[in-house]
Structures are given as C-alpha cells and as structure tokens.
Coordinates of C-alpha atoms in Angstrom, one line a residue:
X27 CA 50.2 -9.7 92.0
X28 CA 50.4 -13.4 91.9
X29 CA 50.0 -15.7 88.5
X30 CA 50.7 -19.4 88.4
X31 CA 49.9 -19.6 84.9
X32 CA 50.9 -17.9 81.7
X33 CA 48.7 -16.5 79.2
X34 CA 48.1 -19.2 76.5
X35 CA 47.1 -19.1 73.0
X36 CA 43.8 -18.5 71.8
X37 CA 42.0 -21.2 69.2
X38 CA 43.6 -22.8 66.4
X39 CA 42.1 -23.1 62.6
X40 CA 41.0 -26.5 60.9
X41 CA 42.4 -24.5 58.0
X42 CA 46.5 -25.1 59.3
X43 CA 49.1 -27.4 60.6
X44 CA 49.4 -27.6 63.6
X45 CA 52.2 -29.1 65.9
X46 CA 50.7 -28.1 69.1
X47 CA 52.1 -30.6 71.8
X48 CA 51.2 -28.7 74.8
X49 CA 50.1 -31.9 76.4
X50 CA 53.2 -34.0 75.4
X51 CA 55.0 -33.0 78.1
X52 CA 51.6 -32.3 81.3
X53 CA 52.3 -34.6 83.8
X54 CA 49.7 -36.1 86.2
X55 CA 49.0 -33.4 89.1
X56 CA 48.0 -35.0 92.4
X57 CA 45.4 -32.9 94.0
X58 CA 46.4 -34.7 97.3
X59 CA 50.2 -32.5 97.4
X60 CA 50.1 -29.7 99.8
X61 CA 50.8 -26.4 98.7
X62 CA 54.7 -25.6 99.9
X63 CA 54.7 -22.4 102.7
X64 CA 56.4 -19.9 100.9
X65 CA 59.3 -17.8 103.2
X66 CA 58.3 -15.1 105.2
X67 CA 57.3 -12.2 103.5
X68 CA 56.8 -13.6 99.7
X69 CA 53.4 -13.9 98.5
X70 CA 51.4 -17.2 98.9
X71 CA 51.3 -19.0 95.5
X72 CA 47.9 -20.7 95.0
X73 CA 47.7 -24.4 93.6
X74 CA 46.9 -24.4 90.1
X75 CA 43.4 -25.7 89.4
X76 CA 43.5 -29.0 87.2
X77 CA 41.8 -28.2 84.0
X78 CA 40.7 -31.2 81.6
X79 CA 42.5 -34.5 82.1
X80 CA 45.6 -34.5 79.7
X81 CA 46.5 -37.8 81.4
X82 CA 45.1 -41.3 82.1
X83 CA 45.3 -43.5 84.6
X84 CA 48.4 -44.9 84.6
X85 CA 50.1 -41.6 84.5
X86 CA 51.0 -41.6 80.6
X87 CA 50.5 -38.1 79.2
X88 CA 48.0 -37.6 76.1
X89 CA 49.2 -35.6 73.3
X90 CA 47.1 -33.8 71.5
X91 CA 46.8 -35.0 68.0
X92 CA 48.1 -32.2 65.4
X93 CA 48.3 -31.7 61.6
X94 CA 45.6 -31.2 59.2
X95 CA 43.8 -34.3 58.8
X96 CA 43.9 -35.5 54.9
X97 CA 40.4 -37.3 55.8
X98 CA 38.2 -34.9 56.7
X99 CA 39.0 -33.0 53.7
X100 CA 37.8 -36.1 51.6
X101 CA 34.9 -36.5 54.0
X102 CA 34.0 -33.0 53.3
X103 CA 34.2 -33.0 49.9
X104 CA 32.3 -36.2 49.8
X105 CA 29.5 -34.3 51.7
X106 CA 29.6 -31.4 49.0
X107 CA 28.9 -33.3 45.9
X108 CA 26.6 -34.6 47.3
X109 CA 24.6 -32.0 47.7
X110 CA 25.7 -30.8 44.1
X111 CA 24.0 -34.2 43.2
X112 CA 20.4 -33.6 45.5
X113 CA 20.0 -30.5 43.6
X114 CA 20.7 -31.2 39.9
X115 CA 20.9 -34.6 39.7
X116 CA 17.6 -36.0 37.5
X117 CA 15.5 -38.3 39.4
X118 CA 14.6 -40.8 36.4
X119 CA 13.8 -44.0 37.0
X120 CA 15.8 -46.8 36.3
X121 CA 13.6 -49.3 36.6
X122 CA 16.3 -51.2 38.8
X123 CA 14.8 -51.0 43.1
X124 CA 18.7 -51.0 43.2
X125 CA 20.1 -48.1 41.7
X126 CA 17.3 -46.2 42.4
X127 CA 18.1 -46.5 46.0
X128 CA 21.8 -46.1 45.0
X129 CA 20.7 -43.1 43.0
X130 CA 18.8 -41.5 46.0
X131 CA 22.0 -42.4 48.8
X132 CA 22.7 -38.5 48.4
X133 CA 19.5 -37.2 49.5
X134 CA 19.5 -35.8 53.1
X135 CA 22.4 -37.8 53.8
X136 CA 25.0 -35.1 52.5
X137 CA 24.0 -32.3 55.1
X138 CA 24.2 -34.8 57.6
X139 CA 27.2 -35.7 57.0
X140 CA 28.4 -32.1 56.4
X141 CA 26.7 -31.2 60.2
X142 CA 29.0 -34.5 61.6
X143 CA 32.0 -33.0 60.5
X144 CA 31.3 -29.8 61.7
X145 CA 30.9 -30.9 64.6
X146 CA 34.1 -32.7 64.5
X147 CA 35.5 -28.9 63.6
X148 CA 33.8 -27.5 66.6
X149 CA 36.0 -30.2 68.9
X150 CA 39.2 -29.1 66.6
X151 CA 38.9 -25.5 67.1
X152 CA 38.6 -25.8 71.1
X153 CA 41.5 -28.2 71.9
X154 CA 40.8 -31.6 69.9
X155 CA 41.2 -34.5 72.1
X156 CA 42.6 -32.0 75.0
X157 CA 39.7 -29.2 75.6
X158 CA 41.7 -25.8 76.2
X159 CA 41.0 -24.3 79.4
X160 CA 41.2 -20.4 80.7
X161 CA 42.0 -17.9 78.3
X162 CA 42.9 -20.3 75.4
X163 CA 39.3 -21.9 75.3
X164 CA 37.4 -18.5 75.8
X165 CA 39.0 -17.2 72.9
X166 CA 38.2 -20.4 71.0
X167 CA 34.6 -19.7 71.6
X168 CA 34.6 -16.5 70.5
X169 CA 36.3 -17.3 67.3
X170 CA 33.1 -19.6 66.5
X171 CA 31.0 -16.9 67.3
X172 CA 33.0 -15.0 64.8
X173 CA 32.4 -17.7 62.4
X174 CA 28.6 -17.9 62.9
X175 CA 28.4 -14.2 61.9
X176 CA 30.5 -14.7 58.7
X177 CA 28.1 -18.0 57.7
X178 CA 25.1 -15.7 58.5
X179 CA 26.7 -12.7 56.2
X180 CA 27.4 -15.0 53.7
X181 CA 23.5 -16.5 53.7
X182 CA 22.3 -13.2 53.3
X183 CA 23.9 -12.7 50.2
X184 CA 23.6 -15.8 48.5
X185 CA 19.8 -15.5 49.7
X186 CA 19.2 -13.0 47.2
X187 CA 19.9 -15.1 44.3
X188 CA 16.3 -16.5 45.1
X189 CA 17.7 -20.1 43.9
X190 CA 15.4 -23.1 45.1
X191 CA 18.3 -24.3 47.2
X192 CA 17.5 -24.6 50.9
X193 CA 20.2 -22.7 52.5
X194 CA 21.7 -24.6 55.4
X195 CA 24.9 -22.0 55.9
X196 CA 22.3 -19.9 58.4
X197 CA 21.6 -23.1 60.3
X198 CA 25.1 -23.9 61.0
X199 CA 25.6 -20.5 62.6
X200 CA 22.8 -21.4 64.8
X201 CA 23.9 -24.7 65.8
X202 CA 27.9 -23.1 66.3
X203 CA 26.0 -21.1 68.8
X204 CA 24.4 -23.4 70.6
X205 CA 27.3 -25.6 70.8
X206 CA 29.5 -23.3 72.7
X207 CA 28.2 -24.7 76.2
X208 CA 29.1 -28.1 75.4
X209 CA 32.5 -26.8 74.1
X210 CA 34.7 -28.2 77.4
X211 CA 32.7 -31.7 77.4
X212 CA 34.6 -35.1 77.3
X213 CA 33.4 -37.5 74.4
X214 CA 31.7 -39.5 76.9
X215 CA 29.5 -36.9 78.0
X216 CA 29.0 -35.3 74.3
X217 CA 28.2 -39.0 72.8
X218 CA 25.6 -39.2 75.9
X219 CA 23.9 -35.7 74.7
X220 CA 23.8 -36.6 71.1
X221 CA 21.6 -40.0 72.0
X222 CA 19.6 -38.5 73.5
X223 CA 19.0 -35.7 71.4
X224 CA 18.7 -38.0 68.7
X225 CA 16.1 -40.2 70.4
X226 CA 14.2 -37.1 71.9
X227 CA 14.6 -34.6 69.6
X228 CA 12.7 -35.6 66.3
X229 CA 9.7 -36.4 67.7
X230 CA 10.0 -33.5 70.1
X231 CA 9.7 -31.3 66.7
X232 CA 7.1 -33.3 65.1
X233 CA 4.6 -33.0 68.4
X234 CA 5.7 -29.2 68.6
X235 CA 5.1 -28.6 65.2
X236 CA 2.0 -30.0 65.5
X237 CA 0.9 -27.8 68.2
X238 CA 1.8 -24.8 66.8
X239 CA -0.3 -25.7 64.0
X240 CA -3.5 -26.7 66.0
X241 CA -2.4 -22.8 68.0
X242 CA -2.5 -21.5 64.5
X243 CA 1.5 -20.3 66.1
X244 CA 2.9 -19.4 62.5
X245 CA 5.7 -16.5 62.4
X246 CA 5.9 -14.8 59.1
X247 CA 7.8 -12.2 60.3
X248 CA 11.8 -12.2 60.6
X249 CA 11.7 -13.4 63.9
X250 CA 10.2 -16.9 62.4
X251 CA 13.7 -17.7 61.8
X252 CA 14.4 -18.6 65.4
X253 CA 11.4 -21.0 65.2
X254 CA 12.7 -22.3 62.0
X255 CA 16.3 -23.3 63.0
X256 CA 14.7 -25.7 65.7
X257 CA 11.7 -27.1 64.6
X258 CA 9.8 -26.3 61.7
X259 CA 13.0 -26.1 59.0
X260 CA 14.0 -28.1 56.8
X261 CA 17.1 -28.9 58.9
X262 CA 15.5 -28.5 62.3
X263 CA 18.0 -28.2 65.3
X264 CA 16.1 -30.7 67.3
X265 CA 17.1 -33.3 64.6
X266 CA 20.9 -31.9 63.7
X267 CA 22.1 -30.6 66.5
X268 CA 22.6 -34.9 67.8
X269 CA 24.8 -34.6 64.6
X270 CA 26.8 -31.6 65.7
X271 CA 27.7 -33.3 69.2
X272 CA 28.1 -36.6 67.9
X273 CA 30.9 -35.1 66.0
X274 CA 32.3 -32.8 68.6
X275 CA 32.6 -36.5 70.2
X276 CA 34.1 -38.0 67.7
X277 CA 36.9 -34.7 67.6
X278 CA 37.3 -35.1 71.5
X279 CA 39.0 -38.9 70.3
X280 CA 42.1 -39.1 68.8
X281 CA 40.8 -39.2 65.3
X282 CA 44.5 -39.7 63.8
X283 CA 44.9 -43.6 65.5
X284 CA 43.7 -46.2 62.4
X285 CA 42.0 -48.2 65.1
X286 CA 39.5 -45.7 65.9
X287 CA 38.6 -45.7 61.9
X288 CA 37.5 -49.1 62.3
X289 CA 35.7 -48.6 65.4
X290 CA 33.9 -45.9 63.4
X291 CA 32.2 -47.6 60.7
X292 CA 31.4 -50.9 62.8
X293 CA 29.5 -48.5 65.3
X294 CA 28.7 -46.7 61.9
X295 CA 27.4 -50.1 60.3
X296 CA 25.6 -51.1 63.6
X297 CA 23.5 -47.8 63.4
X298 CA 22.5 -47.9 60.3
X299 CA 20.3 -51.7 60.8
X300 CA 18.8 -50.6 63.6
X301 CA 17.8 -46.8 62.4
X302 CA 16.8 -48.3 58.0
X303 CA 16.5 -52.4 59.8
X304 CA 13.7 -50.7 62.9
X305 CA 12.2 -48.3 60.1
X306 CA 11.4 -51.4 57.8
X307 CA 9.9 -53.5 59.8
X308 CA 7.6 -51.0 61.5
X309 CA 6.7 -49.2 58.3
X310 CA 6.0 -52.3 57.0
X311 CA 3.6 -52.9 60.1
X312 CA 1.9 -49.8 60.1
X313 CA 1.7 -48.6 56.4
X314 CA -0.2 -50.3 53.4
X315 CA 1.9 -51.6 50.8
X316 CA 0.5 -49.4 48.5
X317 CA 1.3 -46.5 50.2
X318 CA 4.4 -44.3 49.9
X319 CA 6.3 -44.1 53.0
X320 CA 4.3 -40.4 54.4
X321 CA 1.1 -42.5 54.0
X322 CA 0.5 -41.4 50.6
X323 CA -1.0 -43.4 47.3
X324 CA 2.2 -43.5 44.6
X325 CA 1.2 -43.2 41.2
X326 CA 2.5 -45.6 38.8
X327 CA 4.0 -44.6 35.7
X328 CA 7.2 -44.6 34.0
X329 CA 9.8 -42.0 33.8
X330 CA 10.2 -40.9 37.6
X331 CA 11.3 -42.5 41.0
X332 CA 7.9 -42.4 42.1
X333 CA 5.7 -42.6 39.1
X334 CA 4.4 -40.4 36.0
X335 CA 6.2 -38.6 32.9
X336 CA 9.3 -36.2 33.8
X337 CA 10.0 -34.6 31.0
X338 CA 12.4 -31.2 30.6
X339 CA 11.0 -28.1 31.1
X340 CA 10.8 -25.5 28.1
X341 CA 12.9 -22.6 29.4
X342 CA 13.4 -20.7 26.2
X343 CA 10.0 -18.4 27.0
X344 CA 10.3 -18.7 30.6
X345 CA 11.7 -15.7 32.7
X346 CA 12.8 -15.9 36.0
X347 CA 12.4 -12.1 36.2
X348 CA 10.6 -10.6 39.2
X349 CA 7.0 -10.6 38.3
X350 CA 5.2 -6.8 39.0
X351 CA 3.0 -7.6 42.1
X352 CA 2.3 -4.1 42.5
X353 CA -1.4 -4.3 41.1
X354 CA -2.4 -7.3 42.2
X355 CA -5.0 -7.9 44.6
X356 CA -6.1 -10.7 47.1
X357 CA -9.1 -12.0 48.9
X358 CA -8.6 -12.9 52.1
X359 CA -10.7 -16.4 51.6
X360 CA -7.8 -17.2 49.3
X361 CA -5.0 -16.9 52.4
X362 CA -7.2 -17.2 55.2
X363 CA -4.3 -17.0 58.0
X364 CA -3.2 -13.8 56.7
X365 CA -6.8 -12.6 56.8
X366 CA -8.8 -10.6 59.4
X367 CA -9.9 -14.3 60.4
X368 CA -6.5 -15.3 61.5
X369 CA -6.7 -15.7 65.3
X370 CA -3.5 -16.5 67.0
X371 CA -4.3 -19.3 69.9
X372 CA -7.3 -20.3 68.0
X373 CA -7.7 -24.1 68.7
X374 CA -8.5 -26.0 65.4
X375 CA -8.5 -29.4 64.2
X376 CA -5.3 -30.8 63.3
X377 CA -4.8 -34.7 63.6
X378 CA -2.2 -35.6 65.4
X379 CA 0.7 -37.4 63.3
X380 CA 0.0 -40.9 62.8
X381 CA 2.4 -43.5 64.3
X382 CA 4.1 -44.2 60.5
X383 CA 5.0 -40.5 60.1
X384 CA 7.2 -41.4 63.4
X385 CA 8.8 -44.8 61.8
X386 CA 10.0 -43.7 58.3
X387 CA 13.1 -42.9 57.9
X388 CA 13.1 -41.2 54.1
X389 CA 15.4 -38.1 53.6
X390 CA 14.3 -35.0 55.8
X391 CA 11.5 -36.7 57.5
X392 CA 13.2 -35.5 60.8
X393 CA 12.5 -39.1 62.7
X394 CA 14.2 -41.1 65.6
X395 CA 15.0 -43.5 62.5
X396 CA 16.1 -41.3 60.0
X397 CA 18.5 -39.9 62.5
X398 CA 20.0 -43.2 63.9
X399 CA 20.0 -44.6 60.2
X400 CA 21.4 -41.6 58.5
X401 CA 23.7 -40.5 61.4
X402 CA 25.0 -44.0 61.2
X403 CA 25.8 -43.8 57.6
X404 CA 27.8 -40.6 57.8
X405 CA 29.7 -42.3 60.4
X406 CA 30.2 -45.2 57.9
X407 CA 31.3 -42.7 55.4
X408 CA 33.7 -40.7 58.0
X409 CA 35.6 -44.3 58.9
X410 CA 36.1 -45.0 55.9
X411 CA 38.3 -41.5 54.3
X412 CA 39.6 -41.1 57.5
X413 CA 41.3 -44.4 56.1
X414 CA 41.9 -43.1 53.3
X415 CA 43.6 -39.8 54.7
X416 CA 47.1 -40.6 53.3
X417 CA 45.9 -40.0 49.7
X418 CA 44.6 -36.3 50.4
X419 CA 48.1 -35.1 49.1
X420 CA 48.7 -37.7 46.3
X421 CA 45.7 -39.8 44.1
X422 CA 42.9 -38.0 46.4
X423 CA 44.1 -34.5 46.5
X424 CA 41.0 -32.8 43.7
X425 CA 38.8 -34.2 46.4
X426 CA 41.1 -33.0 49.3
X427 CA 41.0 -29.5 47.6
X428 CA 37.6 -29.5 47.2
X429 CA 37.0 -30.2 51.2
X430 CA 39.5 -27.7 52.4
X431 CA 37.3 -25.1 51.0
X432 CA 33.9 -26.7 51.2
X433 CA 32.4 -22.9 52.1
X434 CA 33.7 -21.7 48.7
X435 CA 32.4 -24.3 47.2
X436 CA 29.2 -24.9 48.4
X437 CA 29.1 -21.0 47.9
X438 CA 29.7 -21.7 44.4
X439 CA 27.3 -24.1 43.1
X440 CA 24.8 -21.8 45.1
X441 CA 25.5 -19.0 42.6
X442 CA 25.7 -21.1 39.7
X443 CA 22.2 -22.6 40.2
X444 CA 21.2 -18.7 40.7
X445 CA 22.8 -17.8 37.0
X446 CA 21.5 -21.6 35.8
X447 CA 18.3 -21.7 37.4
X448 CA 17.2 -24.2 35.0
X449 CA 19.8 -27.0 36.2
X450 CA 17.6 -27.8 39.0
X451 CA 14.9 -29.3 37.2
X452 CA 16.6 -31.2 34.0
X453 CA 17.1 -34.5 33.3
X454 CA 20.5 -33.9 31.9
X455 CA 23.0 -35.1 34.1
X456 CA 25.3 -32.2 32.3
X457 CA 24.9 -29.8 34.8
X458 CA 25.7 -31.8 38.0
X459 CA 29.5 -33.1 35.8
X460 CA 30.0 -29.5 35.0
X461 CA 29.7 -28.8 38.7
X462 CA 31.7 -31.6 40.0
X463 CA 34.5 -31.3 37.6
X464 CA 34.8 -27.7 38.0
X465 CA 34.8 -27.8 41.6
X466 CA 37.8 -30.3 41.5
X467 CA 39.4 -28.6 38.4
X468 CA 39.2 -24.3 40.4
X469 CA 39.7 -26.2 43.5
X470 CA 42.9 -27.9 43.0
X471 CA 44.6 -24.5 41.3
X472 CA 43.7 -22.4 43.9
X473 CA 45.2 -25.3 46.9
X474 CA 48.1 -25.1 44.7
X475 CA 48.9 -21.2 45.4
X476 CA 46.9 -20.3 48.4
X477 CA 46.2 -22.2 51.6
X478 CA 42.7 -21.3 52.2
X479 CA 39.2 -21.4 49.9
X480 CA 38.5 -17.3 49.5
X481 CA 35.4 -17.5 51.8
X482 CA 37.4 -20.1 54.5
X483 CA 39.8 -16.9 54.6
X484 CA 36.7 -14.1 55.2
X485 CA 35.4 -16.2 58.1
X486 CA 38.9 -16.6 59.3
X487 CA 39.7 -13.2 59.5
X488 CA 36.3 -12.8 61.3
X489 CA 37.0 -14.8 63.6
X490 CA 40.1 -13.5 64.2
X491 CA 38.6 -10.2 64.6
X492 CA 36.0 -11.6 67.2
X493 CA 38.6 -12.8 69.5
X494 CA 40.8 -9.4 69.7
X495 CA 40.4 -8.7 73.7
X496 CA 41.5 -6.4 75.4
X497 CA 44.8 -8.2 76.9
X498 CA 45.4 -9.8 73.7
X499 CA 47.7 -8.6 71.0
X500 CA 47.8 -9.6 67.5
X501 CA 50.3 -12.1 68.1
X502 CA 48.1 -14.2 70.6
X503 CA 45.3 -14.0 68.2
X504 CA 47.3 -15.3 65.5
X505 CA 49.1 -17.5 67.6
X506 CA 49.1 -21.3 65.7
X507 CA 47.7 -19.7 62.3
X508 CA 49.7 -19.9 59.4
X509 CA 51.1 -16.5 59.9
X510 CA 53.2 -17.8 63.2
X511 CA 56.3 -19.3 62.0
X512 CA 56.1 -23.3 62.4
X513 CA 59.2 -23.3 64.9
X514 CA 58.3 -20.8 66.9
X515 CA 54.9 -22.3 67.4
X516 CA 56.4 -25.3 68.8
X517 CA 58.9 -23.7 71.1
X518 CA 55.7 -21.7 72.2
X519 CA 53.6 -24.3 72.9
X520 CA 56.2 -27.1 74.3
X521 CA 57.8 -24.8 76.9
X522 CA 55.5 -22.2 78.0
X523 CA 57.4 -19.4 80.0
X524 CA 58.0 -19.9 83.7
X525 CA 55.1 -18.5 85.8
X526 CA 55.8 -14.8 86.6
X527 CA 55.5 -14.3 90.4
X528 CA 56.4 -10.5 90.9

C-alpha cells in the first residue's frame, strides 16, 4: 500500500505553547510538475493533493504564528468583567449623559466581545493562519465538538442555581457546532460570511420572530432550545454567529504582526460610526424625542438611568426558597396559550416591527446597527490588548490570569450570584469589587502553580477524549499539548518522517 503523506498531529490547545513551524519550511508546489514514472515493477506514487496555501505569490513560505498570545488573554479577561459589571453593577444615575453612557459601555458589549474571541479560538484550534488539512484538521474538529459538550455539561449544572444570569455557555456550544463547516475557510472568505451574516441576519430574526408569533409557533418544551439559540434568545445565532466568523477571520491573519493591531482598531473605529453614527441619525428620524429608543415613553425621575426611585431591596424577610406550587391552581384565561384555546398555526394580529425597532442599536436589540456598531467596538478593544500583549507576563499578568481561565471564571461569578442572589439588584458597587478583585487575586495563584483554569482542563480532557480514533494513539492526541515535551514537538513538526512507500 502506497502513502505519500504521514499521519499528522491532531488539534492544538489555546491553553499551550506552541512552536509549531510546520509551514516554515512548505515550499511552493507547482501543480504543473508531472508525476516521475516509477521503475518497473514499484508501485505508482500519486501526486500529493495541495491542501491550503502555506505560500504566497512570490514563493515565500508562511509560518504559522505560535506561542500563547499574551493579548487575547487581556482581551478575554476584559470581556469577563464586563459581564461581572452587567450583572451587579448599580444602574444609578449620574446625572452626567457622559458617564452614564460610560457606565452602560459593558452592556451587551462584553458577550460580544467574548463570541469575537472565540471565534478567533475556533481559527487557533484548526491551524491559525495555516488551516490543517487531512487527519490533523478532522481531529481538530472533533476536539471542538468535544468542547461544545463540556460547555453544555457545564450549563446544566450552573442552570440549577436558578440565578437571573442569562447563560450564554450553551449558546457557545451551539455556535462551536455550527462553525465546523467554515473551519478550512481563508479570512477572505470567513470576513465575507460574517457581513453578510451581520447585515442579514438580525433582521432575519426580528421578521422570523415575528412570524412565529403571528403562527402562535412557541416551544415550551425542551426542544425550544434549538429555536432559542437562533432566533428568539437573548443571544440569537443569527446576530452572533457574524461574531464567531469575524473572529475565525481575524485568527486566519497573523494576529502576532503589530501592524495588523493597528489595522484592527482603524477598521474597528470605522465600524463603530457607521453601526452607533447610522443608528443616530435614523433613530433620530423615525423616533420622537421623547421616546426611549424601543419606542417607549421614559419616565422622568431621579435615581435611575432611565427615570424613577431605585432604591435597595429589603432581603432580610425575603427567601429565595422554592415556593410549594403543588396546590395551586390556574385558569386558563389567565395563560391563554397554554389553555385549550391555544391553536398552533392560528393566524392573529401581531404588528409587524416598526422601522425604529430595526435602527436602534441599544444592548441586545439584535439589529444590523447594534451588530456593526458593537462588533466594531470589540474589534477596537481586540487592537488595542493585542498591543498590549507584552505585559500579559509582567504589569498585566492578574488580568492575563484571569483570561486564560475565563470558563472558570465566568463559572465562578455564576455560582456566586447563585449563593448571593441579592448582588444583582443592589446599588452597592461592593459586590461587583469583591468579584473583580477576587477573580484577579484566585486567578493569579492558581496561573502560578497550574497551567490551566480547573474547568479549561475538564473541557480539555473532553476534547481530548472526543478525538481518540481508532488509528490514533494517545501520543497523537496529545501531540502539541503540554504533556509532549517542547523539543520533541519541534523535531516532530519541523521534519515530519519521510513518506513510507512499502
């Protein structure tokens, strides 16, 4: 049996160092060279299919870019305080238009941001700026499949904490998934998809949504979920998944070259006036001033961002215990699509969404604006620690520690909001330091001892587990983890074995 090709390794791990140079020394294959007649008697030796370009034009090999990137980490950890921030930060008002928007930058940005770089982890795990082809890049695949369980696992647990936190773990498995087929695309092709995406999708969901409301379509079963992931959710896939490909773009460049930073938060800059700059002047045009931005009268008052007296809530009498349901009774009048008058693809009266719920661009609004504005400023924020990289191991490294376990950590203010319930609706901002200075305080120890956050290590191993094939020993698996000796990687990977032709 003939091979022209040995076996390669499977996927590497955001979580390590790498010093994979397996393109450093490709060289440009013409597809015009005829295959050389073997002697009489041997085997004819196919010629090797090209997989993705490893060179350009001129000839000049591309390496692939290794290491763990220092600004990533930062960007990550950015992304998770921020969300600590959206869910127990007060929203008092200033009485500054200023800091309030300052205040409210957090807000629906922070998942967006999170959903870019995992996108840009997506492109990382299947070859960086060199796809892996063959063997390599199916095992890549099922690695992230591995890792979409895990996040799903890990939902279902945290899920019964019953917190008021919108879970987004379960929406990144389903968007890992969906990526896959997009897993060998150049960044060309993958920044192509995410415009569109991000100029079709929203209002794709908003027109959908609508019609399954006018259908009376509503799932309230477990199967809703599927529904929920795309449209209806408070992170729809319609919306996020432009975010996921835009950054699987991003990780097909060579993210390490200080030129591209700037590039990024120009294009980044650019973005952001035409998604907030459009959104203005046509909300402006089509809403009354007195309006909020969703077409509805704001109260005025004092005390909150959008009017009227915020005050703490008295939790000293209140229980969050399970209330005892088992007696109670209800009419169906009260819940009339759960009653016998529910009738699935029953036509009612629904307006259709007026043109300013398609111009706003306010946090979770799912629109073409929010998108481009929002996608824009993640990009901004991206640029700019991808600048500041070099400080993940010195002045930066808290916030470094923090991103290089951002599962854990997200994980962790999760369960701390389900033993606290009460931090997510005071005006103290006492819960959201003790979150953030933990975080940076638990995070830092543990970085000091152990390489990886103890949930980045469960979906590691799960992924790990997913990819054993039958072919595949636990060396290949491993191969380019941390538990492959660094020189031995790089022997591996800079001179693969000649072809065995016996």
């Amino acid at each position: 049996m003939s091979h022209t090709e040995s076996p390669r390794h499977p996927g590497e791990d955001t979580s390590r160092s790498s010093v994979d140079t397996a393109a450093s020394s490709a060289v440009t294959v013409d597809s015009t060279t005829a295959t050389p007649t073997p002697p009489p008697g041997q085997p004819t030796i196919p010629t090797p299919t090209p997989g993705p370009p490893t060179a350009n034009s001129l000839g000049t090999a591309v390496q692939r870019y290794t290491g763990r990137i220092g600004g990533l980490d930062i960007a990550r950890a950015l992304a998770i305080l921020g969300m600590y921030y959206a869910h127990t930060a007060p929203l008092v008002d200033s009485g500054n238009t200023l800091v309030n928007v300052i205040a409210a930058i957090p807000h629906g940005r922070s998942s967006i941001l999170f959903a870019l770089l995992a996108g840009i982890s997506l492109a990382i795990l299947t070859g960086r700026n060199v796809p892996y082809t063959g063997e390599r890049m199916r095992t890549a695949r099922l690695r992230i499949f591995g890792r979409a369980c895990a996040l799903l696992l890990i939902t279902g647990i945290l899920s019964l904490l019953g917190t008021s936190i919108a879970l987004i773990l379960s929406f990144y498995a389903a968007w890992f998934v969906c990526s896959l087929p997009f897993s060998r695309w150049s960044a060309k092709r993958l920044f192509i998809a995410a415009g569109v995406v991000a100029l079709a999708g929203p209002p794709l969901g908003t027109v959908v949504n609508w019609l399954l409301q006018s259908l009376n379509l509503f799932g309230y079963d477990s199967n809703y979920f599927t529904i929920e992931v795309f449209i209806t959710g408070l992170y729809p896939g319609l919306t996020y998944m432009a975010f996921i490909l835009a950054g699987m773009g991003i990780g097909r460049l060579d993210i390490t070259r200080r030129r591209l930073h700037g590039i990024l938060i120009g294009v980044g800059c650019l973005l952001m006036a035409v998604g907030y700059g459009g959104s203005w002047i046509l909300t402006n045009a089509l809403v009354d001033e007195s309006s909020s931005p969703w077409g509805i009268d704001a109260p005025e008052g004092e005390g909150t961002l959008f009017g009227g007296d915020f005050t703490d809530f008295d939790f000293k009498n209140f229980s969050f215990d399970d209330l005892d349901v088992g007696n109670w009774s209800f009419d169906d009048a009260d819940f009339p699509l759960l009653g016998s008058d529910y009738q699935p693809l029953h036509w009612q009266s629904i307006p259709f969404p007026s043109a300013a719920e398609f111009v706003v661009a306010e946090p979770h609004t799912a629109t073409v604006f929010e998108t481009v504005g929002s996608g824009g400023f993640a990009v901004v924020i991206l640029g700019v620690c991808l600048l500041l990289g070099r400080l993940a191991r010195t002045a930066l490294f808290p916030l470094a520690a923090v991103g290089s376990m951002s599962l854990t950590a997200y994980s962790g203010h999760v369960i701390a909001l389900g033993i606290k319930p009460e931090w997510g609706y005071m005006t103290s901002w006492t819960p959201l330091l003790i979150l953030c200075i933990g975080a940076l305080i638990l995070c830092s120890l543990w970085k000091l001892f152990f390489q990886r956050g103890p949930l980045e290590w469960l979906t590691w191993k799960v992924s790990v587990l997913t990819a054993r094939t039958p072919g595949l020993d636990d060396a290949d698996i491993l191969a380019g983890s941390a538990s492959t000796p660094l020189l031995r990687r790089a022997e591996d990977q800079q001179t693969p074995p000649p072809a065995n032709t016996q």
